[in-house]
Structures are given as structure tokens and as C-alpha cells.
Amino acid sequence: MRIVADNLACRRSERLIFANLSFTLADGQALVVTGRNGAGKSSLLAILAARLRPEAGNVRVEGAGEAPLTELVNFVGHRDGLKSALTAEENLAFARAILGRAALTPKEALARVGLEHAARLPVAYLSAGQRRRVGLARLFVSARPVWLLDEPTSALDAASQEALGVAMRDHLAAGGLIIAATHAPLGLDGAATLRIERPVLAADAGEAA
Amino acid sequence: MWSLANPTRFMALAGRILPWLAAASAVLLAAGLYLAFFVAPADYQQGETVRIMFIHVPTAWLGLFFYTLMSLSAVGTLVWRHPLADVSQKAAAPIGAAFTFVCLVTGALWGKPMWGTWWVWDARLTSMLVLLLMYLGVMAMWRTVEDPGRAARAVSILTLVGFVNVPIVKFSVDWWNTLHQPASVFRLGGPTIHASMLWPLLVMALAFTLLSAALHLAGMRTEILRRRVRTLSILEAERLDREAA
Amino acid sequence: MTRALAALLVRDLKLAGRIGGSGALGLGFFVMLVTVVPFALGPDLNLLARIGPAILWLAAVLATLIGLDRLFQADEEDGSLDLLMHAEAPLELIVVVKGFAHWLTTGLPLALCAPFLGLLIALTPEAMLAVSATLLVGTPALTFIGGVGAALTATMRRGGLLLSVLVLPLMVPTLIFGVSAANAATGGTIPFLTPFLILIALSLLAIVIGTVAAAAALRHGS
């Protein structure tokens, strides 16, 4: 399958965040989105996750049958999407049921991020780094082909970052797609890089006047 | 910037129409008030107080009409994402609320001599009161969301849910009213209204309609200008930010 | 898809029961409101019995409103809403299940608890039964009408007050027919079934319209 983004533009409260942004991504390919803070990395991911409507342009999926992009993506944003009152295992079991295409069990997924001992603990008891790892373990409970990652390495120690790198390379080798917004290197050789710059402002202001 | 290009034409057009519309409504209003107060006869039962009708009835009709207009604009916002539809919705809310409020106040003024009390839970008055509450909800929603685009979409959904609710409210209030109200409910107008009262009423209705159209256009122009100021302020802040960096 | 929806129902029920959940809170508020009313009105049992159904219904409306602001806001804050929007089920069904879970933890307990509170305000057994039955079929309307407001205010920090202002006028018909049906059961000129069936119709209508509108509000909210 292929993801094609065509001339995307994003505007948030009158500010043009980016414009004319296009890319194509096929099986086994990764796209690393970089840019300084506030450049619109998270906005691009939110558009791909169908949580933000682009000002112009569109995103389409080719060769994936009927399924819309929302049913193909596994999104880990900067909010973990975890319920503090539920245990790590319950959170992952819920994600597994909601996302469908069941892959690893919650226990196995937690083992993969080195947290099998925390399976029965409410997420509220975990540290920021541990919560992040539980959030990332969601990638393993469902066999969704597209990983959308927003700053996946934040709050992770070196060992966990290394493990995440291994998991991402495995996913690509198995024919998956990854789109990650980050300003830290992810260790993905051969990944395409998309640098988001702010569009020139003078023209924008001129038109408004 | 596309979101301003289209309103620009609207601004020019509305600017040209507005003085004529305002003048026409002033003339008609003067004529209508003259007819209502000096030409139309006093009612043999209600006396002079019947003249309240000439304001009460047009405002009731406009109160309902503006909710319909808001709902149509809401469809424009959600389906066609037209910026003018957003502006039309926002400008319509306070005008509709004001007419509904005037309708309630004149209803109460009329009620005092007729029923001996300022307020009765008459089915029509009660429906209008719920309508006013719905207007206030819509206006509260406009005030809460800062981003105009997001506010417009949220208000649209609220307005349309309210629009579906209006007939249900009317039906349930009628039902409730027949349960609780003694049979002395005063019915407005009716089919036997005399021509000497009908003509002033029609002139007043037309005058108020033109007045409301003028107010709506003026409100839309103000809202467009407000959005331009907002956009320019944000862009200017951004430019200064960039120069400083 | 069924598995996803079942998992969502179980999760929301669990959350209502765990620490920080709002499971018993609405019920507690309901009990307190009904208890406080006689202090304002005086202990005249005849008066209380006459307006008892109205008291219970008003308390039910307020108790439903009090917990509704968190219906979608909690999921929006921690990012779970992203997950729900990517579910293998239409957002409308997600909204229905969340509303149903909320009703199970708010509306249903109110209906079950109403007879016991009826004792305090001298309701006859028939009246208690009637109030319970009307609350049972009427509270879904309150939940789903409120759900629209909850979806509209999901991203607002203090959405609770706005939510009430937005949805209370929309709850007027439900209130009218709920109290009418409860009163009709204990006397009066109209048969119980007429307002009762209209109340059921209002609930079904609210479930449909409320679901579509809440899902639209969540989609457009971002």
C-alpha cells in the first residue's frame, strides 16, 4: 500500500503553519519529520491521524482495499492515551480490542518494552518514562501497518530508545510504514526526511491587507 | 487569503445596500407606527391595548425567523464551509434573541391588562421563552471558543440540534399547557382579524423585516471587520516576533 | 467491531467504579437534592407527595448534568479520544456505547433508587413505581441530549457550566412528559400510557439525534 499526501496546507488560528507539503510513502518505508518547535510537526501528524482538517490538499491511501487511513494507523502522540485508573495490562487489552488486527497479547507487548513486572500496576503508579513505554507497547498489540509517532523518544532512556529503534526496523522489514515526528535521531537508516519550515510570512501578510 | 477574498465582495455590496435598506425600514416603520396608533381602531373588547399587537406579532415572527436563518447558515457552515455562513450565523444570534426578548416583554405588557398579571404560562409565551434560552446558549457558545472557525462549527451543531428541538418544545409545551391551564387562554388574531387592523399589521411586519435585514447586514459587516482585525493583529504579532528573532 | 465496542463498554464501567471515577457521585447528588428540598418547602407531607414526582425528576435532570462534562473531556485530555477515533468502528457507535455506559452508571441507579427516596416524600406505592418507570425510560434522553453538550465542550477547561446552559432548554420536553406520565399514573384525567409512550419516543429520538450530533461535534472539534 501507499500513502500519498498531496499539497497539504495547515492553518491554525489564522497562522499558516505550512503549505504545499507533499510526500509519498510505500511499504517498508519510513518518513522522519523534523523542524524546529512549533513548525507544525505535530499538526502534520494530527492531519494524518484525521484529528485536524487540512486547510488545503488531501491524504489518500492506495492499495489497502476499503479501509480508511484511520483504521490503518497506530498513533502514539505526545499524550499517551492511557487511563491512570486502569492497569498497564488493561490499557493494552483495551487498545488491542479497539484497534483490531490483534497481534501480541498485552503481556507479550509489555515484555517487549521491558515492563512485564508492571502489568498489574495501575498506570497512575508508573513514572513518565514507564508510561511512555506502555504507550509505545500499543504498537505491538495490533498489526496495523502504519505507525504514526509523535516524538516517540521523549522521556525514554538510552536503552529504551535503542529497543524502539529495533522495533521500528523490524516493523519496516515486515513491510510496515512509519511516519515519525522527532528532533532526536531515530536510527532509521534510509528513512526519508521531511523538514517543515515556516512559509514566508511577508506574502501572507500582504494578501491579508 | 481565500477566507477574506469572498467577504470583500460582500462588504462592498452590503455597504451599498445598507443605507437604502435602513432608509426604507425607517420610512415604513414611521408609516406603520402612524397606522398602528392613529388609523387602526381600538378593539371593542381590549381597548387601546390591542395596539401592542402591532409590535408583538412582528417580533414573534422575526424571533422564529432568525432561528431558521441561523439554522440555514449552520448548514452552510457545515456542508459548504462558507465563511459568510459563519458570519451570518454569528450576526443573527443577538438580533434573533433581541426580537424574541421584545416579543416576551410586549407579551407581558399585554398580559397585565388582559390577564391581570405580567406573566402567564401560556403555551406560545412559554415556547418563546424556551427559544430565548436557546438563543442565549448559542450566544454563550460563541463567546467561549476563541478561534472563529472552530466556534462556527461547534455553534452550527448546537443550532441544528436546537432547530430539531423547536417543534418538539412547541408540541410538549402545548400538551403541558392543556394539562395545567384553565380555558381562559387568549388567542391572538385568529382568522377574523379585521382589515382595518390587518393592514397596519402587515406594514409593521414588513418594516420590522427590513429593519432586521439592515441590522443583520450591519452585524455581518462588523463581524467581518472584527475578524480582519484579529487576523491582522495575529500576523503583525508574528512578524514582530520574527524581526526580533 | 463488536469486540471493540464491548471492550469500550467494559472499560467505561470499570473507570466509573475505580478511583477518580464518577460512578456513585451522581447518585449521591440526587439523594442530597431530594433530601434538601423538604428543608426549603417545609415538612408538609401532602404538599411533598403532590409535587414528589416533579422533585425527583428535577433532581434527576441536575444529577445527570453534573457528571456529563467528563463524558468526552476525560478521553480528550489523556489522548484516549485519538484511540477511539481510530477504532475499527464508526464514531457514532463509539458515542452510543459511551452514552450507554454513562447511563448504566448514572441514569439507571437514579431510576432504581427513586422508590426509596419516594418514601421520604410520602409517595404512594403506585406513584413510586410510576416515577421509577418514567426515570427508567426518560433518563436515556437526558444522557444523550447532554452528550451533545459534552462533545461540544470536550476541549474546554471549564465546560461544565456552559454544558448546562446549552442543554437545559433542550431537556424541557423530556421533563414535561416525564413528570406528566408520573402524575398521570396516580390520578388525573389522562391515561398513563399517552405521555409514557411519548417519553419513550423522546428517548429514542434523543439517542439518534444526540449520537449523530455528538459524533459530528467530536469530529469538528479539532
PDB file of C-alpha atoms in Angstrom, chain A residues 26-182:
ATOM      1  CA  ALA A  26       5.246   2.922   0.296  1.00  0.00           C
ATOM      2  CA  ASP A  27       5.527  -0.402   2.116  1.00  0.00           C
ATOM      3  CA  GLY A  28       8.657  -0.724   4.194  1.00  0.00           C
ATOM      4  CA  GLN A  29       9.460   2.986   4.064  1.00  0.00           C
ATOM      5  CA  ALA A  30       9.820   5.474   6.863  1.00  0.00           C
ATOM      6  CA  LEU A  31       9.423   9.233   6.891  1.00  0.00           C
ATOM      7  CA  VAL A  32      11.093  11.287   9.581  1.00  0.00           C
ATOM      8  CA  VAL A  33       9.519  14.718  10.028  1.00  0.00           C
ATOM      9  CA  THR A  34      11.813  17.344  11.508  1.00  0.00           C
ATOM     10  CA  GLY A  35      11.690  21.073  12.060  1.00  0.00           C
ATOM     11  CA  ARG A  36      12.035  23.453  14.944  1.00  0.00           C
ATOM     12  CA  ASN A  37       9.452  23.621  17.737  1.00  0.00           C
ATOM     13  CA  GLY A  38       6.127  24.976  16.550  1.00  0.00           C
ATOM     14  CA  ALA A  39       6.994  24.374  12.904  1.00  0.00           C
ATOM     15  CA  GLY A  40       3.994  22.081  12.545  1.00  0.00           C
ATOM     16  CA  LYS A  41       5.338  18.554  13.069  1.00  0.00           C
ATOM     17  CA  SER A  42       2.526  17.669  15.450  1.00  0.00           C
ATOM     18  CA  SER A  43      -0.012  19.399  13.203  1.00  0.00           C
ATOM     19  CA  LEU A  44       1.075  17.244  10.253  1.00  0.00           C
ATOM     20  CA  LEU A  45       0.695  14.108  12.350  1.00  0.00           C
ATOM     21  CA  ALA A  46      -2.686  15.284  13.586  1.00  0.00           C
ATOM     22  CA  ILE A  47      -3.784  15.728   9.967  1.00  0.00           C
ATOM     23  CA  LEU A  48      -2.577  12.223   9.101  1.00  0.00           C
ATOM     24  CA  ALA A  49      -4.375  10.904  12.194  1.00  0.00           C
ATOM     25  CA  ALA A  50      -7.568  12.637  10.985  1.00  0.00           C
ATOM     26  CA  ARG A  51      -7.683  14.755  14.142  1.00  0.00           C
ATOM     27  CA  LEU A  52      -7.107  18.006  12.272  1.00  0.00           C
ATOM     28  CA  ARG A  53      -8.572  19.057   8.957  1.00  0.00           C
ATOM     29  CA  PRO A  54      -6.042  20.401   6.457  1.00  0.00           C
ATOM     30  CA  GLU A  55      -6.640  23.887   5.096  1.00  0.00           C
ATOM     31  CA  ALA A  56      -5.943  22.528   1.616  1.00  0.00           C
ATOM     32  CA  GLY A  57      -4.782  19.320  -0.035  1.00  0.00           C
ATOM     33  CA  ASN A  58      -5.590  15.762   0.915  1.00  0.00           C
ATOM     34  CA  VAL A  59      -4.160  12.474   2.141  1.00  0.00           C
ATOM     35  CA  ARG A  60      -5.129   9.243   0.449  1.00  0.00           C
ATOM     36  CA  VAL A  61      -4.271   5.581   0.766  1.00  0.00           C
ATOM     37  CA  GLU A  62      -3.739   3.430  -2.290  1.00  0.00           C
ATOM     38  CA  GLY A  63      -3.845  -0.349  -2.412  1.00  0.00           C
ATOM     39  CA  ALA A  64      -5.315  -1.008   1.019  1.00  0.00           C
ATOM     40  CA  GLY A  65      -8.800  -2.039  -0.054  1.00  0.00           C
ATOM     41  CA  GLU A  66     -11.724  -0.327   1.585  1.00  0.00           C
ATOM     42  CA  ALA A  67     -10.062   0.592   4.857  1.00  0.00           C
ATOM     43  CA  PRO A  68      -9.684   4.345   5.520  1.00  0.00           C
ATOM     44  CA  LEU A  69      -6.422   5.639   6.940  1.00  0.00           C
ATOM     45  CA  THR A  70      -7.957   5.911  10.412  1.00  0.00           C
ATOM     46  CA  GLU A  71      -8.322   2.124  10.525  1.00  0.00           C
ATOM     47  CA  LEU A  72      -4.768   1.542   9.323  1.00  0.00           C
ATOM     48  CA  VAL A  73      -2.828   3.779  11.692  1.00  0.00           C
ATOM     49  CA  ASN A  74      -1.498   3.083  15.134  1.00  0.00           C
ATOM     50  CA  PHE A  75      -0.924   6.526  16.614  1.00  0.00           C
ATOM     51  CA  VAL A  76       1.228   7.304  19.633  1.00  0.00           C
ATOM     52  CA  GLY A  77       1.013  11.012  20.300  1.00  0.00           C
ATOM     53  CA  HIS A  78       2.549  13.142  22.999  1.00  0.00           C
ATOM     54  CA  ARG A  79      -0.410  12.298  25.216  1.00  0.00           C
ATOM     55  CA  ASP A  80      -0.135   8.575  25.965  1.00  0.00           C
ATOM     56  CA  GLY A  81      -3.824   7.728  25.701  1.00  0.00           C
ATOM     57  CA  LEU A  82      -3.597   5.710  28.907  1.00  0.00           C
ATOM     58  CA  LYS A  83      -6.170   5.614  31.699  1.00  0.00           C
ATOM     59  CA  SER A  84      -4.428   6.145  35.051  1.00  0.00           C
ATOM     60  CA  ALA A  85      -7.020   4.117  36.959  1.00  0.00           C
ATOM     61  CA  LEU A  86      -6.542   1.030  34.787  1.00  0.00           C
ATOM     62  CA  THR A  87      -3.547  -1.310  34.935  1.00  0.00           C
ATOM     63  CA  ALA A  88      -0.994  -1.373  32.157  1.00  0.00           C
ATOM     64  CA  GLU A  89      -2.353  -4.730  31.040  1.00  0.00           C
ATOM     65  CA  GLU A  90      -5.973  -3.492  30.998  1.00  0.00           C
ATOM     66  CA  ASN A  91      -4.965  -0.438  28.981  1.00  0.00           C
ATOM     67  CA  LEU A  92      -3.243  -2.571  26.372  1.00  0.00           C
ATOM     68  CA  ALA A  93      -6.059  -5.133  26.269  1.00  0.00           C
ATOM     69  CA  PHE A  94      -8.451  -2.265  25.572  1.00  0.00           C
ATOM     70  CA  ALA A  95      -6.238  -0.896  22.785  1.00  0.00           C
ATOM     71  CA  ARG A  96      -5.962  -4.404  21.334  1.00  0.00           C
ATOM     72  CA  ALA A  97      -9.738  -4.755  21.178  1.00  0.00           C
ATOM     73  CA  ILE A  98     -10.326  -1.230  19.854  1.00  0.00           C
ATOM     74  CA  LEU A  99      -7.655  -1.297  17.162  1.00  0.00           C
ATOM     75  CA  GLY A 100      -8.407  -4.836  15.950  1.00  0.00           C
ATOM     76  CA  ARG A 101      -5.938  -6.940  13.895  1.00  0.00           C
ATOM     77  CA  ALA A 102      -4.775  -8.475  17.171  1.00  0.00           C
ATOM     78  CA  ALA A 103      -1.045  -9.203  17.350  1.00  0.00           C
ATOM     79  CA  LEU A 104       0.916  -9.688  20.603  1.00  0.00           C
ATOM     80  CA  THR A 105      -1.002 -10.161  23.848  1.00  0.00           C
ATOM     81  CA  PRO A 106      -0.724  -7.323  26.380  1.00  0.00           C
ATOM     82  CA  LYS A 107       1.743  -9.371  28.474  1.00  0.00           C
ATOM     83  CA  GLU A 108       3.975 -10.079  25.482  1.00  0.00           C
ATOM     84  CA  ALA A 109       3.836  -6.436  24.401  1.00  0.00           C
ATOM     85  CA  LEU A 110       4.822  -5.307  27.896  1.00  0.00           C
ATOM     86  CA  ALA A 111       7.696  -7.790  27.887  1.00  0.00           C
ATOM     87  CA  ARG A 112       8.854  -6.232  24.632  1.00  0.00           C
ATOM     88  CA  VAL A 113       9.247  -2.839  26.350  1.00  0.00           C
ATOM     89  CA  GLY A 114      10.700  -4.440  29.490  1.00  0.00           C
ATOM     90  CA  LEU A 115       7.709  -3.792  31.732  1.00  0.00           C
ATOM     91  CA  GLU A 116       6.232  -7.265  32.298  1.00  0.00           C
ATOM     92  CA  HIS A 117       6.601  -6.753  36.039  1.00  0.00           C
ATOM     93  CA  ALA A 118       4.349  -3.702  35.892  1.00  0.00           C
ATOM     94  CA  ALA A 119       1.451  -5.403  34.100  1.00  0.00           C
ATOM     95  CA  ARG A 120      -0.797  -5.464  37.163  1.00  0.00           C
ATOM     96  CA  LEU A 121       0.006  -1.939  38.354  1.00  0.00           C
ATOM     97  CA  PRO A 122      -2.355   0.958  37.714  1.00  0.00           C
ATOM     98  CA  VAL A 123      -0.731   3.286  35.224  1.00  0.00           C
ATOM     99  CA  ALA A 124      -1.009   6.078  37.806  1.00  0.00           C
ATOM    100  CA  TYR A 125       1.838   4.380  39.756  1.00  0.00           C
ATOM    101  CA  LEU A 126       4.249   4.467  36.821  1.00  0.00           C
ATOM    102  CA  SER A 127       6.913   7.094  36.072  1.00  0.00           C
ATOM    103  CA  ALA A 128       6.755   9.282  32.960  1.00  0.00           C
ATOM    104  CA  GLY A 129       9.274   7.061  31.166  1.00  0.00           C
ATOM    105  CA  GLN A 130       7.396   3.904  32.101  1.00  0.00           C
ATOM    106  CA  ARG A 131       4.090   5.374  30.949  1.00  0.00           C
ATOM    107  CA  ARG A 132       5.714   6.284  27.654  1.00  0.00           C
ATOM    108  CA  ARG A 133       6.873   2.684  27.247  1.00  0.00           C
ATOM    109  CA  VAL A 134       3.362   1.356  27.986  1.00  0.00           C
ATOM    110  CA  GLY A 135       2.052   3.785  25.377  1.00  0.00           C
ATOM    111  CA  LEU A 136       4.592   2.527  22.845  1.00  0.00           C
ATOM    112  CA  ALA A 137       3.705  -1.090  23.690  1.00  0.00           C
ATOM    113  CA  ARG A 138       0.393  -0.294  21.988  1.00  0.00           C
ATOM    114  CA  LEU A 139       2.263  -0.568  18.694  1.00  0.00           C
ATOM    115  CA  PHE A 140       2.747  -4.287  19.298  1.00  0.00           C
ATOM    116  CA  VAL A 141      -0.772  -5.351  20.310  1.00  0.00           C
ATOM    117  CA  SER A 142      -2.251  -4.613  16.881  1.00  0.00           C
ATOM    118  CA  ALA A 143      -0.849  -5.444  13.465  1.00  0.00           C
ATOM    119  CA  ARG A 144      -1.790  -2.098  11.949  1.00  0.00           C
ATOM    120  CA  PRO A 145       0.559  -1.277   9.081  1.00  0.00           C
ATOM    121  CA  VAL A 146       1.075   2.470   9.629  1.00  0.00           C
ATOM    122  CA  TRP A 147       2.828   3.726  12.746  1.00  0.00           C
ATOM    123  CA  LEU A 148       2.303   7.416  13.441  1.00  0.00           C
ATOM    124  CA  LEU A 149       4.701   8.520  16.147  1.00  0.00           C
ATOM    125  CA  ASP A 150       4.895  11.982  17.674  1.00  0.00           C
ATOM    126  CA  GLU A 151       8.228  12.457  19.473  1.00  0.00           C
ATOM    127  CA  PRO A 152       8.457   8.739  20.330  1.00  0.00           C
ATOM    128  CA  THR A 153      11.781   9.039  22.119  1.00  0.00           C
ATOM    129  CA  SER A 154      10.777  11.719  24.600  1.00  0.00           C
ATOM    130  CA  ALA A 155      11.123  10.588  28.236  1.00  0.00           C
ATOM    131  CA  LEU A 156      12.896   7.392  27.115  1.00  0.00           C
ATOM    132  CA  ASP A 157      16.336   6.347  28.404  1.00  0.00           C
ATOM    133  CA  ALA A 158      19.084   5.235  26.024  1.00  0.00           C
ATOM    134  CA  ALA A 159      18.292   1.517  26.325  1.00  0.00           C
ATOM    135  CA  SER A 160      14.607   2.040  25.601  1.00  0.00           C
ATOM    136  CA  GLN A 161      15.442   4.273  22.642  1.00  0.00           C
ATOM    137  CA  GLU A 162      17.634   1.500  21.301  1.00  0.00           C
ATOM    138  CA  ALA A 163      14.827  -1.045  21.762  1.00  0.00           C
ATOM    139  CA  LEU A 164      12.393   1.289  19.985  1.00  0.00           C
ATOM    140  CA  GLY A 165      14.853   1.591  17.102  1.00  0.00           C
ATOM    141  CA  VAL A 166      14.990  -2.213  16.816  1.00  0.00           C
ATOM    142  CA  ALA A 167      11.188  -2.448  16.877  1.00  0.00           C
ATOM    143  CA  MET A 168      10.855   0.201  14.154  1.00  0.00           C
ATOM    144  CA  ARG A 169      13.402  -1.553  11.915  1.00  0.00           C
ATOM    145  CA  ASP A 170      11.518  -4.856  12.431  1.00  0.00           C
ATOM    146  CA  HIS A 171       8.264  -3.167  11.501  1.00  0.00           C
ATOM    147  CA  LEU A 172       9.774  -1.737   8.310  1.00  0.00           C
ATOM    148  CA  ALA A 173      11.368  -5.072   7.416  1.00  0.00           C
ATOM    149  CA  ALA A 174       7.941  -6.677   7.738  1.00  0.00           C
ATOM    150  CA  GLY A 175       6.593  -4.201   5.185  1.00  0.00           C
ATOM    151  CA  GLY A 176       5.141  -1.632   7.584  1.00  0.00           C
ATOM    152  CA  LEU A 177       5.202   2.130   7.227  1.00  0.00           C
ATOM    153  CA  ILE A 178       6.374   4.652   9.806  1.00  0.00           C
ATOM    154  CA  ILE A 179       5.848   8.381   9.963  1.00  0.00           C
ATOM    155  CA  ALA A 180       7.607   9.889  12.949  1.00  0.00           C
ATOM    156  CA  ALA A 181       7.944  13.478  14.069  1.00  0.00           C
ATOM    157  CA  THR A 182      11.075  13.997  16.102  1.00  0.00           C
TER     158      THR A 182
END
